[in-house]
Coordinates of C-alpha atoms and ligand atoms in Angstrom, one line a residue:
M140 CA 119.7 112.7 71.2
N141 CA 122.4 114.5 72.5
D142 CA 124.6 112.2 75.1
L143 CA 123.3 114.0 78.2
D144 CA 120.0 113.2 77.1
L145 CA 120.9 109.6 76.5
A146 CA 122.6 109.4 80.1
K147 CA 119.3 111.0 81.6
K148 CA 117.2 108.4 80.0
I149 CA 119.5 105.9 81.4
K150 CA 119.5 107.4 84.7
N151 CA 115.5 107.7 84.8
K152 CA 115.2 104.2 84.0
F153 CA 117.3 103.3 86.7
V154 CA 115.2 105.6 89.1
Q155 CA 112.3 103.8 87.8
L156 CA 113.3 100.2 88.3
F157 CA 115.0 100.9 91.6
N158 CA 113.4 103.5 93.1
E159 CA 117.0 105.2 94.4
S160 CA 119.5 107.3 92.6
P161 CA 122.7 105.9 91.2
S162 CA 126.1 106.9 90.7
M163 CA 126.9 107.4 86.7
F164 CA 129.8 106.4 84.8
R165 CA 130.6 106.9 81.3
S166 CA 132.5 104.3 79.3
P167 CA 134.0 105.3 76.1
G168 CA 134.5 103.3 72.8
R169 CA 137.9 103.2 71.0
I170 CA 139.7 103.8 67.7
N171 CA 143.0 102.8 66.9
L172 CA 144.9 104.7 64.3
I173 CA 148.0 102.3 63.8
G174 CA 149.5 98.9 65.4
E175 CA 146.4 96.1 64.6
H176 CA 147.1 92.8 66.1
T177 CA 150.4 93.9 67.5
D178 CA 149.4 93.9 71.3
Y179 CA 149.2 90.4 71.8
N180 CA 152.6 90.2 70.3
M181 CA 154.0 92.7 73.1
G182 CA 154.2 95.3 70.5
Y183 CA 152.7 98.7 69.8
V184 CA 149.3 100.1 69.5
L185 CA 148.3 103.6 69.5
P186 CA 144.8 103.8 70.1
A187 CA 142.3 106.7 71.6
S188 CA 139.0 106.8 73.3
I189 CA 136.0 108.5 71.6
D190 CA 133.2 110.0 71.9
K191 CA 130.7 106.8 71.2
I192 CA 129.7 106.3 75.0
L193 CA 127.8 103.7 77.3
Y194 CA 126.7 104.9 80.2
L195 CA 126.4 103.1 83.4
A196 CA 124.1 103.9 86.4
I197 CA 124.7 101.8 89.6
S198 CA 124.3 101.4 93.1
P199 CA 125.8 98.9 95.3
R200 CA 123.2 96.8 97.3
K201 CA 122.9 95.4 101.0
D202 CA 122.7 91.5 100.0
L203 CA 124.6 89.5 97.1
Q204 CA 122.2 90.0 94.1
C205 CA 123.5 91.4 90.8
K206 CA 120.3 93.4 89.0
I207 CA 121.4 94.2 85.7
F208 CA 118.9 96.2 83.0
A209 CA 120.1 96.3 79.4
Y210 CA 118.5 99.5 78.4
D211 CA 119.0 99.0 74.5
M212 CA 118.3 95.5 74.4
D213 CA 115.2 95.9 76.9
D214 CA 116.8 92.9 78.8
F215 CA 116.7 92.4 82.4
F216 CA 119.4 89.7 84.0
E217 CA 119.9 88.8 87.7
C218 CA 122.1 86.8 89.4
S219 CA 123.6 86.2 93.2
L220 CA 127.6 86.9 93.8
D221 CA 127.7 83.3 95.1
E222 CA 126.6 81.8 91.7
I223 CA 128.6 83.5 89.0
K224 CA 128.3 81.4 85.9
K225 CA 128.3 82.0 82.2
S226 CA 124.9 83.0 80.5
N227 CA 123.6 81.8 77.5
K228 CA 122.2 85.2 77.0
H229 CA 126.0 86.4 76.1
W230 CA 125.4 90.0 77.0
P231 CA 125.5 89.9 80.9
N232 CA 128.8 87.6 80.1
F233 CA 131.0 90.8 79.8
L234 CA 129.9 91.9 83.1
L235 CA 130.1 88.5 85.1
G236 CA 133.4 88.2 84.2
V237 CA 134.5 91.1 85.7
V238 CA 132.4 90.3 88.8
E239 CA 134.5 86.9 88.7
Q240 CA 137.4 88.4 88.4
F241 CA 137.0 90.8 91.5
K242 CA 136.0 88.2 93.6
I243 CA 139.3 86.0 92.6
A244 CA 141.3 89.0 93.5
G245 CA 139.9 88.8 97.2
N246 CA 137.7 92.1 96.6
K247 CA 135.0 92.0 99.7
F248 CA 131.8 93.7 98.1
N249 CA 128.3 93.2 97.8
G250 CA 125.5 92.7 94.9
F251 CA 124.6 96.1 92.8
N252 CA 121.9 97.6 90.9
C253 CA 122.9 98.0 87.3
V254 CA 121.5 99.8 84.0
F255 CA 123.6 100.0 81.0
G256 CA 123.3 101.2 77.4
G257 CA 124.7 103.9 75.2
N258 CA 125.6 104.4 71.3
I259 CA 128.5 102.4 71.0
P260 CA 127.5 100.5 67.6
I261 CA 127.9 96.8 68.8
G262 CA 129.7 94.7 66.2
A263 CA 131.2 97.7 64.7
G264 CA 135.1 97.1 66.2
L265 CA 134.5 99.8 68.7
S266 CA 134.9 97.6 71.7
S267 CA 131.8 98.0 73.2
S268 CA 132.5 94.9 75.0
A269 CA 135.8 96.5 76.6
A270 CA 133.8 99.6 77.3
L271 CA 131.2 97.3 79.5
E272 CA 134.3 95.5 81.1
A273 CA 136.6 98.3 82.1
G274 CA 133.3 100.5 82.7
L275 CA 131.8 98.3 85.2
G276 CA 135.3 97.5 86.9
F277 CA 135.5 101.0 87.1
A278 CA 132.4 101.6 88.5
L279 CA 132.4 98.6 90.9
N280 CA 135.9 99.9 92.4
Q281 CA 134.2 103.3 93.1
I282 CA 131.1 102.7 94.6
F283 CA 132.3 100.2 97.4
N284 CA 135.4 102.2 97.5
L285 CA 137.8 98.8 96.7
N286 CA 141.1 101.3 95.9
I287 CA 142.1 98.9 93.0
D288 CA 144.6 100.9 90.7
S289 CA 143.9 101.8 87.5
L290 CA 146.6 99.4 85.7
S291 CA 145.0 96.5 88.0
L292 CA 141.4 96.8 86.7
V293 CA 142.2 96.9 83.1
K294 CA 144.0 93.7 83.5
M295 CA 141.1 92.4 85.3
A296 CA 138.8 93.6 82.5
Q297 CA 140.8 92.0 79.7
R298 CA 140.9 88.5 81.7
A299 CA 137.3 88.7 81.9
E300 CA 137.6 88.7 78.3
N301 CA 140.1 86.2 78.0
E302 CA 138.6 83.6 81.1
F303 CA 134.9 84.1 80.9
V304 CA 134.0 85.4 77.4
G305 CA 136.8 83.5 75.9
V306 CA 138.2 85.8 73.2
N307 CA 141.9 86.1 74.1
C308 CA 142.1 89.6 72.9
G309 CA 145.3 91.4 73.9
I310 CA 145.3 94.5 76.5
M311 CA 144.8 97.8 74.0
D312 CA 141.0 97.9 74.0
Q313 CA 140.6 97.8 77.9
Y314 CA 143.9 99.7 78.8
I315 CA 142.8 102.7 76.5
N316 CA 139.1 102.7 77.7
I317 CA 140.7 103.5 81.3
F318 CA 143.3 105.4 80.3
G319 CA 142.1 107.3 77.2
K320 CA 142.8 111.0 77.1
T321 CA 140.5 114.1 75.4
G322 CA 142.6 115.5 72.0
N323 CA 145.4 112.6 72.6
V324 CA 146.4 109.1 71.1
L325 CA 148.2 106.8 73.7
R326 CA 151.1 104.8 72.4
L327 CA 151.0 102.0 74.6
D328 CA 154.3 99.4 74.7
C329 CA 152.1 96.4 75.5
R330 CA 155.3 94.7 77.2
S331 CA 156.4 97.1 79.7
L332 CA 153.0 98.7 79.6
E333 CA 154.7 102.2 79.4
R334 CA 152.1 104.7 77.8
E335 CA 152.9 108.2 75.9
Y336 CA 150.5 110.5 75.0
F337 CA 150.3 112.3 71.4
P338 CA 148.0 115.2 70.9
F339 CA 146.1 114.5 67.9
D340 CA 145.0 118.1 67.2
F341 CA 144.4 118.5 63.4
R342 CA 142.0 121.1 63.1
N343 CA 141.4 120.7 59.3
V344 CA 141.0 116.7 59.4
S345 CA 138.6 114.9 60.7
I346 CA 138.8 111.2 61.9
V347 CA 135.7 109.2 60.0
L348 CA 134.5 105.7 60.5
I349 CA 133.0 103.8 58.1
D350 CA 131.1 101.0 58.9
T351 CA 130.3 98.0 56.9
K352 CA 127.7 96.6 58.6
V353 CA 129.3 93.2 58.3
S354 CA 129.1 91.8 61.6
H355 CA 132.6 90.0 62.3
S356 CA 131.0 86.8 63.1
L357 CA 134.6 84.7 62.2
A358 CA 136.2 87.2 64.5
H359 CA 136.5 85.4 67.3
S360 CA 137.4 82.1 65.7
E361 CA 139.8 83.5 63.6
Y362 CA 141.6 86.0 66.1
N363 CA 142.5 83.0 68.3
Q364 CA 143.9 81.2 65.3
R365 CA 146.1 84.5 64.6
R366 CA 147.0 84.4 67.8
K367 CA 148.2 80.5 67.6
E368 CA 150.1 81.2 64.5
C369 CA 152.1 83.8 65.9
S370 CA 152.9 81.8 68.7
K371 CA 153.8 79.0 66.5
G372 CA 156.2 81.3 64.5
V373 CA 157.9 82.3 68.1
Q374 CA 158.2 79.0 68.9
I375 CA 160.1 78.0 66.0
I376 CA 162.5 81.4 66.2
K377 CA 163.3 80.0 69.2
E378 CA 164.8 77.2 68.7
R379 CA 167.9 79.0 67.3
Y380 CA 167.4 82.3 69.2
P381 CA 166.4 81.3 72.6
E382 CA 165.9 84.9 73.9
V383 CA 163.0 85.0 71.7
E384 CA 160.0 85.5 73.8
N385 CA 157.5 87.4 71.5
L386 CA 157.5 88.4 67.7
R387 CA 158.6 91.9 69.4
D388 CA 162.0 90.2 69.5
V389 CA 162.1 89.2 66.2
S390 CA 163.5 91.5 63.3
I391 CA 162.3 90.9 59.5
N392 CA 166.4 89.4 58.7
M393 CA 165.5 87.1 61.3
L394 CA 162.4 86.1 60.5
N395 CA 163.9 85.7 56.6
E396 CA 166.2 83.1 58.1
F397 CA 163.5 80.8 58.8
Q398 CA 161.3 81.6 55.6
P399 CA 162.0 78.0 53.8
K400 CA 161.1 76.3 57.5
L401 CA 158.0 78.1 58.3
K402 CA 154.7 77.7 56.6
N403 CA 154.2 80.1 54.1
S404 CA 150.9 81.3 56.3
I405 CA 152.9 81.5 59.3
Y406 CA 155.7 83.1 57.5
K407 CA 153.2 85.9 56.5
R408 CA 151.3 86.4 59.7
C409 CA 154.7 87.3 61.4
K410 CA 155.8 89.7 58.4
Y411 CA 153.3 91.7 59.0
V412 CA 153.3 91.9 63.0
I413 CA 157.1 92.7 62.5
E414 CA 156.6 95.5 60.0
E415 CA 153.6 96.7 61.9
N416 CA 155.5 97.6 64.9
E417 CA 157.9 99.3 63.0
R418 CA 155.4 101.7 61.0
L419 CA 153.8 102.3 64.2
L420 CA 157.0 103.9 65.7
E421 CA 157.4 105.7 62.0
A422 CA 153.8 106.7 62.4
C423 CA 154.5 108.5 66.0
D424 CA 157.9 110.5 64.8
A425 CA 155.4 111.4 61.7
L426 CA 152.7 112.7 64.3
T427 CA 155.6 114.8 66.4
K428 CA 156.3 116.2 63.2
K429 CA 152.6 117.0 62.4
D430 CA 153.3 115.1 58.9
L431 CA 149.9 113.7 58.6
K432 CA 150.5 112.6 54.9
S433 CA 153.5 110.1 55.7
F434 CA 151.2 109.0 58.9
G435 CA 148.4 108.5 56.9
A436 CA 150.7 106.5 54.0
L437 CA 151.5 104.3 56.8
M438 CA 147.8 103.4 57.7
N439 CA 147.5 102.7 54.3
R440 CA 149.9 99.9 53.9
T441 CA 148.5 98.5 57.2
H442 CA 145.7 97.8 55.6
E443 CA 147.4 96.1 52.7
G444 CA 149.5 94.1 55.4
L445 CA 146.5 93.2 57.5
S446 CA 144.4 92.5 54.2
K447 CA 147.5 90.4 52.1
D448 CA 149.4 89.2 54.7
Y449 CA 147.5 88.5 58.0
E450 CA 144.3 87.8 55.9
V451 CA 142.1 89.2 58.4
S452 CA 140.0 92.1 55.9
C453 CA 137.0 91.0 53.6
K454 CA 135.4 92.3 50.6
E455 CA 133.7 95.2 52.4
L456 CA 136.3 96.7 54.1
D457 CA 138.8 96.3 50.9
F458 CA 136.3 98.0 49.0
L459 CA 135.8 100.7 51.3
V460 CA 139.4 101.1 51.6
D461 CA 140.0 101.1 47.6
I462 CA 137.7 103.5 47.1
L463 CA 139.5 106.2 49.5
K464 CA 143.1 105.4 49.7
D465 CA 143.8 107.5 46.3
N466 CA 141.7 110.5 47.2
P467 CA 143.7 113.4 47.5
K468 CA 141.4 114.8 50.4
V469 CA 142.2 111.7 52.5
Y470 CA 145.4 111.2 54.3
G471 CA 144.8 107.6 55.1
S472 CA 142.2 104.3 55.1
R473 CA 142.3 101.2 56.8
M474 CA 140.3 98.5 58.4
M475 CA 140.3 98.8 61.9
G476 CA 140.3 96.2 65.0
G477 CA 140.3 92.5 64.8
G478 CA 139.0 92.4 61.4
F479 CA 136.1 90.3 59.2
G480 CA 133.9 93.1 59.2
G481 CA 133.5 96.3 61.4
C482 CA 134.5 99.6 60.7
T483 CA 137.6 101.4 58.4
I484 CA 139.1 104.4 60.1
N485 CA 139.9 107.6 57.7
L486 CA 141.6 110.7 58.3
I487 CA 139.8 112.9 55.9
E488 CA 139.7 116.9 55.1
K489 CA 137.0 118.6 56.9
D490 CA 135.6 120.2 54.4
A491 CA 135.4 117.3 52.5
V492 CA 133.9 114.4 54.8
K493 CA 130.1 115.4 53.8
K494 CA 130.9 114.9 50.1
I495 CA 133.2 112.2 50.3
S496 CA 130.7 110.4 52.8
E497 CA 127.9 111.0 50.7
E498 CA 129.7 109.0 47.5
V499 CA 131.1 106.3 49.5
Q500 CA 127.7 105.4 50.8
D501 CA 126.2 105.3 47.4
K502 CA 129.3 102.9 45.7
Y503 CA 128.6 100.7 48.9
K504 CA 124.8 100.4 48.6
K505 CA 125.3 99.8 44.7
K506 CA 128.3 97.4 45.3
F507 CA 126.6 95.6 48.2
G508 CA 122.8 96.4 48.8
V509 CA 123.3 97.7 52.4
E510 CA 123.6 101.3 53.7
A511 CA 127.3 102.0 55.0
K512 CA 126.9 104.1 58.1
V513 CA 129.5 106.9 58.5
Y514 CA 130.9 108.4 61.9
E515 CA 132.9 111.4 62.6
T516 CA 134.1 110.9 65.7
Q517 CA 136.3 113.1 68.3
I518 CA 138.9 111.6 70.5
S519 CA 137.3 111.9 74.2
D520 CA 138.3 110.9 77.8
G521 CA 138.6 107.5 79.5
T522 CA 136.3 106.2 81.5
N523 CA 134.9 108.4 84.5
L524 CA 132.1 109.2 87.1
M525 CA 129.6 111.9 85.6
E526 CA 127.5 114.4 87.2
V527 CA 123.8 113.9 85.6
G528 CA 120.9 116.0 86.8
D529 CA 117.7 114.7 88.2
E530 CA 115.4 116.8 85.9
A531 CA 113.5 114.3 83.2
G532 CA 115.0 113.6 80.0
Ligands
GLA812 C1 140.5 93.3 69.0 C2 141.4 93.0 70.3 C3 142.8 93.8 70.5 C4 143.4 93.9 69.6 C5 142.7 94.0 68.5 C6 143.5 94.1 67.1 O1 139.8 94.6 69.2 O2 140.4 93.2 71.5 O3 143.2 93.3 71.5 O4 144.1 92.5 69.3 O5 141.6 93.4 67.9 O6 144.7 95.2 67.0

């Protein structure tokens, strides 16, 4: 099914359920080329929004009811704006968290009707949750003419995830969802929130995601744990260097001074983050010089760090990276996102993608008995309003 067909299906379902015409929004998933677990350490990230999309059909209501249909799950949820509380269905929480943030910020708005669905695989580390959060925030802002600026939308979506869903994520996913731009990766300084776009236009190279199909169930608890470990490192370093606020402020030499004082696991977490920030800056230089070989080599090193020092990989991710990282047709290969499952991101020469994908799937099946899924992906725009015709799809 092509994307417009999918959007039409969502729209048609909306018309069927609510008997009125909705506004339609598209909200993308994301990749991250390099800069993993650096956002909440106030470092740099290099994500892009992609052509895996969540569609939202939505219209304002006159009363306070929120009526929401999850198309892919065939599930309905309803509540009043007066009574926003955590649902044990889980999926509504990504939306309710945003509604709550809109209320906290003092916005005046009514209830709404909404149908959402799309093709961002869930649990694959492509940020389907941020697509829901930031996508709904963007849509509510439009349909109720609230005039909220884009950065505030990003922050509200992030807080929805932190405070309502309970994952203490950084700002990367929600930010790129709103600020993504076709053909470009975005370097975000997570401290100043300054952004710079870098064209990623290598005609002969594809961005290929390989999904382990391991759903990252450890991710929430281990993710929050990593954050705590980084803070612990900062706390100890701060005793001698009071100006240090985040790992962003720590050099490797400084960290090494503390090695004897730090628990080995804390030392390794901090070392990874410091090195990853350096790698990202080098990677952007390589990108400016169109030097994809150096860029890819840095991605490979990121994987090493994530696997051995940050310890957020798993055997399936390591296996996929191991079989590709020395292939001459592959520039770079690494696990992507929070970790413990989800996808690897690979830069592969276009003419070799088919053969390599088949080989990898074959080996993965033999090893783990599971069909790894392969997505050749394109960089697309961040969340926006879209036109979807009325004809049946
Ligand atoms: C998840 C979080 C992000 C970021 C990545 C790791 O995707 O939502 O904020 O921390 O993990 O880089």
